[in-house]
CSV table of C-alpha atoms and ligand atoms in Angstrom, one decimal:
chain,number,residue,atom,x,y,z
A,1,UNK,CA,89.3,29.9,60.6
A,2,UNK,CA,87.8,33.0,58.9
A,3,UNK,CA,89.6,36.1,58.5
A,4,UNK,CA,86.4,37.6,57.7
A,5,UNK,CA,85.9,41.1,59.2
A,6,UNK,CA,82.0,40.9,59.9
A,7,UNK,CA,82.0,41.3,63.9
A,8,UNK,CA,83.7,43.9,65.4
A,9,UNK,CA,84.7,43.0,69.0
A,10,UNK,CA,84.1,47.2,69.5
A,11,UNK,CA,81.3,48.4,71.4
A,12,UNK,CA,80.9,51.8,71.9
A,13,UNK,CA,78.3,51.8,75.0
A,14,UNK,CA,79.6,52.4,78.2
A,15,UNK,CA,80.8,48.8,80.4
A,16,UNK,CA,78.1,48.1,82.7
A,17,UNK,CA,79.4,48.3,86.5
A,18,UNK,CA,78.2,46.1,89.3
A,19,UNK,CA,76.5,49.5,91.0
A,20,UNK,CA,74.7,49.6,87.7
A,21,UNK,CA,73.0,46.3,88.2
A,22,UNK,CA,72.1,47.1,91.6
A,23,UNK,CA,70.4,50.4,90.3
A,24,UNK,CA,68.1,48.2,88.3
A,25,UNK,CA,66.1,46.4,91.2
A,26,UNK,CA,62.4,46.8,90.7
A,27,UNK,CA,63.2,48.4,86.8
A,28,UNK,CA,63.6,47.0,83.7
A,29,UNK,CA,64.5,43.2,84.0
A,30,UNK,CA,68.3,42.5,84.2
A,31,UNK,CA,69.3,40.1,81.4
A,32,UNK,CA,71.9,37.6,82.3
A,33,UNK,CA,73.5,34.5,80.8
A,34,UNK,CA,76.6,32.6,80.9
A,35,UNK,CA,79.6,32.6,78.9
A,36,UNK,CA,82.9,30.6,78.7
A,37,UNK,CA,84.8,31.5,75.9
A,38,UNK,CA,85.9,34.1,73.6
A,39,UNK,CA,82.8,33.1,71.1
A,40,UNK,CA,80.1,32.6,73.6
A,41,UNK,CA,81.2,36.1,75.4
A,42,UNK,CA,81.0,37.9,72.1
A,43,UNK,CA,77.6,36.6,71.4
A,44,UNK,CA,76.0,37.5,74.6
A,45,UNK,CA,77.8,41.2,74.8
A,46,UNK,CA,76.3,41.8,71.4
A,47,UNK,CA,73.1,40.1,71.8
A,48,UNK,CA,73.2,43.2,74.5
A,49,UNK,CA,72.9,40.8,78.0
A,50,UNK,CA,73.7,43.0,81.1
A,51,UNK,CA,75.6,40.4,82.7
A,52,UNK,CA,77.5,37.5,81.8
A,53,UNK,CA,78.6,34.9,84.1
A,54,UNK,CA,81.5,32.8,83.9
A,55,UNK,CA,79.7,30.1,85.9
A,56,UNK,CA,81.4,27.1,87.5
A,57,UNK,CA,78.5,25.2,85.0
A,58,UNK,CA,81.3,25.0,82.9
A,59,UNK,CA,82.5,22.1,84.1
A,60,UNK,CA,78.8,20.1,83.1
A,61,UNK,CA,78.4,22.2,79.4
A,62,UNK,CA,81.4,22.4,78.5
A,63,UNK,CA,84.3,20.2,80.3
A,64,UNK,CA,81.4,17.3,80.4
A,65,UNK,CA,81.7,16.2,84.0
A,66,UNK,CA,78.8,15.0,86.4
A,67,UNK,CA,78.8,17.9,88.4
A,68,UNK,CA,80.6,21.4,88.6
A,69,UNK,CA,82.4,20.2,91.8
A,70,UNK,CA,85.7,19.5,90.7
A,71,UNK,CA,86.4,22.5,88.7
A,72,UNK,CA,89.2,24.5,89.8
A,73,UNK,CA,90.0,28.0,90.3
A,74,UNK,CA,93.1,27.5,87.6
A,75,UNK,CA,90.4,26.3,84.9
A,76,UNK,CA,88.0,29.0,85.9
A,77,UNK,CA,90.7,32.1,85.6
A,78,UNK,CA,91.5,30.2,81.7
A,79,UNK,CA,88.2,30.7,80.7
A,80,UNK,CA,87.3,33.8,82.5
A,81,UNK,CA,90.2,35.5,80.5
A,82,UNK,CA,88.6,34.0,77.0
A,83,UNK,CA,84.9,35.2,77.7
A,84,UNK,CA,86.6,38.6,78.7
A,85,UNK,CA,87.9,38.6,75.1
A,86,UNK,CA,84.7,38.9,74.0
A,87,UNK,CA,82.6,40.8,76.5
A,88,UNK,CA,83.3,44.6,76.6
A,89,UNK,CA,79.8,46.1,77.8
A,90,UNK,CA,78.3,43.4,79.8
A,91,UNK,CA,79.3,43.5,83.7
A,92,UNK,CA,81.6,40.2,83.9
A,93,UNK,CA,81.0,38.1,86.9
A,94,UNK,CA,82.8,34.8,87.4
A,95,UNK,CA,82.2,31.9,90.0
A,96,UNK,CA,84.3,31.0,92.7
A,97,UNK,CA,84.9,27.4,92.5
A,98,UNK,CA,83.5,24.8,95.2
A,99,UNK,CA,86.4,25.0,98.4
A,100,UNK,CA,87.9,28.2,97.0
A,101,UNK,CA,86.2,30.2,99.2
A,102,UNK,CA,86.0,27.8,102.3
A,103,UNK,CA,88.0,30.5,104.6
A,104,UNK,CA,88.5,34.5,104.0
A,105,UNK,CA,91.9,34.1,103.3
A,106,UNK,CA,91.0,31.9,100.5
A,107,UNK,CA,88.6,33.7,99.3
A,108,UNK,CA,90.5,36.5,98.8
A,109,UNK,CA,93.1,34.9,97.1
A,110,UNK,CA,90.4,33.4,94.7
A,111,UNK,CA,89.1,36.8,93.4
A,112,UNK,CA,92.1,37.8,93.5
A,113,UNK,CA,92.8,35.3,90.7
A,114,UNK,CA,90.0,35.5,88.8
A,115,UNK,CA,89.8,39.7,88.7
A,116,UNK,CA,93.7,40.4,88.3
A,117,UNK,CA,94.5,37.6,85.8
A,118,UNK,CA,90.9,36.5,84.5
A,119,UNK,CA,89.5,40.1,84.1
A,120,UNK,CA,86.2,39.5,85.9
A,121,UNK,CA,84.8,42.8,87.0
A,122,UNK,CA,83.0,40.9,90.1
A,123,UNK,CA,82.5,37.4,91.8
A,124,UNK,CA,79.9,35.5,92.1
A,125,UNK,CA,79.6,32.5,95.4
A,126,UNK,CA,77.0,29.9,96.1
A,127,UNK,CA,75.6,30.3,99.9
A,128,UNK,CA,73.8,32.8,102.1
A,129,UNK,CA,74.1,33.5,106.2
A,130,UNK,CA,77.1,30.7,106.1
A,131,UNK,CA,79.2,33.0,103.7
A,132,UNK,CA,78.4,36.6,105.2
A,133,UNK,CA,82.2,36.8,106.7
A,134,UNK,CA,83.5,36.3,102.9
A,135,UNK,CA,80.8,37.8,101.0
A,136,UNK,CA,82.2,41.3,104.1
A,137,UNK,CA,85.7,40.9,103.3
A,138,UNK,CA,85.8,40.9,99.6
A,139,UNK,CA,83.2,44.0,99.6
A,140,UNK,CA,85.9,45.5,101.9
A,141,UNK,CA,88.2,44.7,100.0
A,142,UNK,CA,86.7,45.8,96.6
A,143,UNK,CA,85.3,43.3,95.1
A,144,UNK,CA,81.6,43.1,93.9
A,145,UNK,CA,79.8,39.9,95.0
A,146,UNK,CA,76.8,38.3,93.4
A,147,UNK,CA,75.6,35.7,96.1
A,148,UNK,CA,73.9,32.4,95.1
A,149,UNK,CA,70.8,30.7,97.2
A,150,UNK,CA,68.4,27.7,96.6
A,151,UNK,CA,69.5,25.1,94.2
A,152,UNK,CA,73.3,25.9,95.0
A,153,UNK,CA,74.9,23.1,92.3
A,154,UNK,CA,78.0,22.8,95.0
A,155,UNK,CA,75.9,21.4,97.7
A,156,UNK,CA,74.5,18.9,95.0
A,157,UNK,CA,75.9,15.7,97.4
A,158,UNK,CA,74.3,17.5,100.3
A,159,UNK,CA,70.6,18.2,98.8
A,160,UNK,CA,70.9,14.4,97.5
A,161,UNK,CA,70.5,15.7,93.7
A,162,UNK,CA,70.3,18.7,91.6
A,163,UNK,CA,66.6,18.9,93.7
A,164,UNK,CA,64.6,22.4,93.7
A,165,UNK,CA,64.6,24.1,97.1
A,166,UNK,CA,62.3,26.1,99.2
A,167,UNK,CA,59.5,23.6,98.7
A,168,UNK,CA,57.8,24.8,102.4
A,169,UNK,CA,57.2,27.8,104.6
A,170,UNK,CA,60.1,26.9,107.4
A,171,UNK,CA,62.6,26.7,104.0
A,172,UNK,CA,61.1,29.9,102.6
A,173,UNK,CA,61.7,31.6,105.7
A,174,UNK,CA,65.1,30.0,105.4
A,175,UNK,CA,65.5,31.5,102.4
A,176,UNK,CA,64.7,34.8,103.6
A,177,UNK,CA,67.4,35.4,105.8
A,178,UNK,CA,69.5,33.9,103.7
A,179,UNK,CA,69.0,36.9,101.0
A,180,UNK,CA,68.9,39.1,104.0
A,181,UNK,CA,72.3,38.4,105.7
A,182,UNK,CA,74.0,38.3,101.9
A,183,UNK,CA,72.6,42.1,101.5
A,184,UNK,CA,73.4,43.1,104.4
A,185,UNK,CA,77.1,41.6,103.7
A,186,UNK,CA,77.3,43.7,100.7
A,187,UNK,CA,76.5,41.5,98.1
A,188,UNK,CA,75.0,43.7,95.0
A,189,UNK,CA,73.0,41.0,93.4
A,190,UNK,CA,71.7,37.6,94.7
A,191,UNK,CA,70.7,34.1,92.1
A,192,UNK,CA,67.8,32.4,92.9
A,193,UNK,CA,67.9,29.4,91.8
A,194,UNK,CA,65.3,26.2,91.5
A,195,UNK,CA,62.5,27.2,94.0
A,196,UNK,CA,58.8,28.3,94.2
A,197,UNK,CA,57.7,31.2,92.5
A,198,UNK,CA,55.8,32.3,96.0
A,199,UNK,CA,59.2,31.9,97.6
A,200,UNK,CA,61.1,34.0,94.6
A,201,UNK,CA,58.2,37.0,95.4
A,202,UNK,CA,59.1,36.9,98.8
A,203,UNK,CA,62.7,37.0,98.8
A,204,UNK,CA,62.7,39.4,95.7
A,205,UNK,CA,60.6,42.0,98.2
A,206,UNK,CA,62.5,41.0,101.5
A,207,UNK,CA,65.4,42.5,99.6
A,208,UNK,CA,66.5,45.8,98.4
A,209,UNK,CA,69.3,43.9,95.8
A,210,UNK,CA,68.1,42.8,92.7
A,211,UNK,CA,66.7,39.1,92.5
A,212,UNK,CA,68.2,36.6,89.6
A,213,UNK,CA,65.9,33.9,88.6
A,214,UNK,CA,66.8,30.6,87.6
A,215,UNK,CA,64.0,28.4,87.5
A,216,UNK,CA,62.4,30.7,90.0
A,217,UNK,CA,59.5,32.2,88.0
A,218,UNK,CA,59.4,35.4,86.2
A,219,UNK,CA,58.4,37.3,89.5
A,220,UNK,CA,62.7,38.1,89.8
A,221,UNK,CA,64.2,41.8,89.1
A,222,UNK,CA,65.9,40.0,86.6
A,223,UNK,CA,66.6,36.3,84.8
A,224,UNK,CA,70.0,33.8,84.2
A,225,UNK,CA,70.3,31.1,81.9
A,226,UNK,CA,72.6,28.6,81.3
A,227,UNK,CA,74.1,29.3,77.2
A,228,UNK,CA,74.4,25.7,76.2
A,229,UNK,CA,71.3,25.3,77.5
A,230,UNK,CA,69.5,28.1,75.9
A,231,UNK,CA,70.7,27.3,72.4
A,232,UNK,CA,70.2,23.5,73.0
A,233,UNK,CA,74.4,22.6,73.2
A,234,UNK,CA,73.3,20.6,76.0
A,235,UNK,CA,72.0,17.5,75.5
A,236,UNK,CA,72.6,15.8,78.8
A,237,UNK,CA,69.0,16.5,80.4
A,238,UNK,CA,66.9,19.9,80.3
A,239,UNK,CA,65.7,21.2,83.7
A,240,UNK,CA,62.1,22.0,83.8
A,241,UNK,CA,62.9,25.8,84.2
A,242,UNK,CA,65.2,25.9,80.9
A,243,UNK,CA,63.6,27.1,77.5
A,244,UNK,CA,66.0,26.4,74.1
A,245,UNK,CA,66.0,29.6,72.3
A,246,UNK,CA,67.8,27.6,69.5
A,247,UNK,CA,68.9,24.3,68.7
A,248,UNK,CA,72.4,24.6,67.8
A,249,UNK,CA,73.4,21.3,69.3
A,250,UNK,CA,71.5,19.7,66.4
A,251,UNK,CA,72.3,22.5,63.8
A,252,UNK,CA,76.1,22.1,64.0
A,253,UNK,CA,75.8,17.9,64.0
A,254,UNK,CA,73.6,18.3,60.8
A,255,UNK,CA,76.6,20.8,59.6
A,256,UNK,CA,79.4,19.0,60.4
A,257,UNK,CA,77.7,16.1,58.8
A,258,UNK,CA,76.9,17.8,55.6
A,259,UNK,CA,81.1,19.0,55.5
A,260,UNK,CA,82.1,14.9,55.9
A,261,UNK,CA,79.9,14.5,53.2
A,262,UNK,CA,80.7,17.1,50.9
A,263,UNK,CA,84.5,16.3,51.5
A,264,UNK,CA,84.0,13.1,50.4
A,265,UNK,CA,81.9,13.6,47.1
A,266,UNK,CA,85.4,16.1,46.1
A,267,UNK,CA,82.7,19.3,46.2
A,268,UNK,CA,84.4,21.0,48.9
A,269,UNK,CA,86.7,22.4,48.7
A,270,UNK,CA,85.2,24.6,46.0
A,271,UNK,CA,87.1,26.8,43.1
A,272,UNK,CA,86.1,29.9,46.1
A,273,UNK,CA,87.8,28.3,48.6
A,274,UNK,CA,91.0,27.6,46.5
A,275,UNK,CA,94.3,29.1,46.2
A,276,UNK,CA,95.9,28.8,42.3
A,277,UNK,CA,99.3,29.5,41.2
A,278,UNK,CA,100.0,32.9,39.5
A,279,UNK,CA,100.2,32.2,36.1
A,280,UNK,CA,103.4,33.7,35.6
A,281,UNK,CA,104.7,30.5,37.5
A,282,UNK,CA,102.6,28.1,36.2
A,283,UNK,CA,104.5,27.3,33.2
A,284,UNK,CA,107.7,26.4,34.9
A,285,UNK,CA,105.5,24.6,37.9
A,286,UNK,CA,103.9,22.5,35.4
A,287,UNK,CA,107.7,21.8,34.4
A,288,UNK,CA,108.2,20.2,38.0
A,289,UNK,CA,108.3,15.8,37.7
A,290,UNK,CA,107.8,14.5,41.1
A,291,UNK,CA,109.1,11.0,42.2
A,292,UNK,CA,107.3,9.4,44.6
A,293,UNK,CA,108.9,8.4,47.3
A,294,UNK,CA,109.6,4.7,47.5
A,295,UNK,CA,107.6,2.8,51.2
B,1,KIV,O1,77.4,28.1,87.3
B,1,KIV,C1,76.4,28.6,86.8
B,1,KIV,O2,76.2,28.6,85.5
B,1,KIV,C2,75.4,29.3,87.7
B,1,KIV,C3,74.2,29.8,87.1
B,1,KIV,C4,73.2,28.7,86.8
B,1,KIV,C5,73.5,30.8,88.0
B,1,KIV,O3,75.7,29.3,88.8
């Protein structure tokens, strides 16, 4: 580990709030990726993201399960509290885990967790007319809600496959009140995710929250992408609505390949990365006869 003192976890700008994000509908677009860890929250905070999602993806990119369905709401407070390490501007929203929001009282007690000991500033919860009652009683009870509609990963057994959604007019209209009965539950913000860009424009104007596209088209108030798959750290597949920024994946194999192989032709360490005796020991250290010890 570096003790270098390059990046500053300090940001001076002021903590975007969940009414912030709402403000932006129809403005400039609203920037959004996920985080899930200390490093990965830095990076996006400084890269200047408005929001950064703790998403329950963190069980595919990261914990390298199938799906995210067995995550739990222990795992996702962990590394809620290690992306809030890093994110100081950027409005922090976490999931709520697949179950942990089946009843009110549970879903309470979930944002409870995840705000009080994970430092998520707001929640975010896959559904739309089916979750209105929880999406109501956390509002009432403080607690921003991002909703989730489409492609919602925790129905994945339901929809047969991580399959894109809204594929006709009856599911658009679906989709519709859907965004509808989630705004009108108090939600500040609603994900989009895998359908028609004619559907997106629909919803995004049906709605006076702002829209967040993934793999929706660019007609959203603003767009989320999943980090490991941005900078290529993903390598299971790519979904059609994913572009790699980067391709760290590859970068850090090549590295860590070029370490083994620097270890083993003696060039690294280097004289720089070295610690020597001071000389006014080395005289008698030089004195020391070592014995090995006998197998
Ligand atoms: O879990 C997640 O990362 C998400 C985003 C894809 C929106 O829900």
């Amino acid at each position: 580990m570096s003790t270098s003192p390059k990046i500053s976890t300090e940001t001076k700008a002021k903590p975007v709030t969940a009414p912030d994000i709402q403000a932006m509908k129809g403005g400039e677009k609203i920037c959004c990726i996920t985080a899930y860890d200390y490093p990965s929250g830095i990076i996006a905070d400084q890269a200047g993201v408005d929001l950064v999602l703790v998403g329950d993806s963190l069980a595919m990119v990261v914990l390298g399960r199938a799906d995210t369905l067995s995550v739990t709401v222990d795992e996702m407070v962990h590394h809620t509290r290690a992306a809030a390490q890093g994110v100081k501007r950027a409005l922090l929203v976490s999931d709520m885990p697949f179950m942990s929001f089946a009843t009110v009282e549970r879903a309470l007690a979930t944002a409870h967790r995840l705000m009080a000991e994970g430092g998520a500033r707001a929640v975010k919860l896959e559904g739309g007319r089916t979750v209105v009652e929880q999406i109501t009683a956390l509002t009432e009870a403080g607690v921003p809600v991002m909703a989730h509609i489409g492609l919602t990963p925790q129905h994945v057994a339901r929809f047969g496959g991580f399959k894109a959604q809204g594929k006709s007019a009856e599911a658009t209209r679906a989709l519709i009140e859907d965004a509808q009965a989630v705004e009108e539950a108090g939600a500040f913000s609603v994900v989009l995710e895998a359908m028609p860009v004619e559907a997106a424009q629909l919803i995004t104007e049906a709605v006076s929250i702002p829209t967040i596209g993934i793999g929706a088209g660019n007609v959203t108030d603003g767009q989320i992408l999943v980090y490991h798959d941005a900078l290529g750290l993903f390598d299971r597949f790519s979904p059609k609505f994913v572009r790699r920024f980067a391709e760290l994946g590859e970068d850090s194999r090549k590295a860590v390949e070029q370490y083994c192989a620097e270890v083993r032709r003696t060039s690294f360490p280097g004289e720089k990365n070295t610690y020597y005796m001071p000389d006014a020991e080395l005289a008698q250290v030089r004195k020391i006869k070592v014995k090995p010890k006998k197998k």
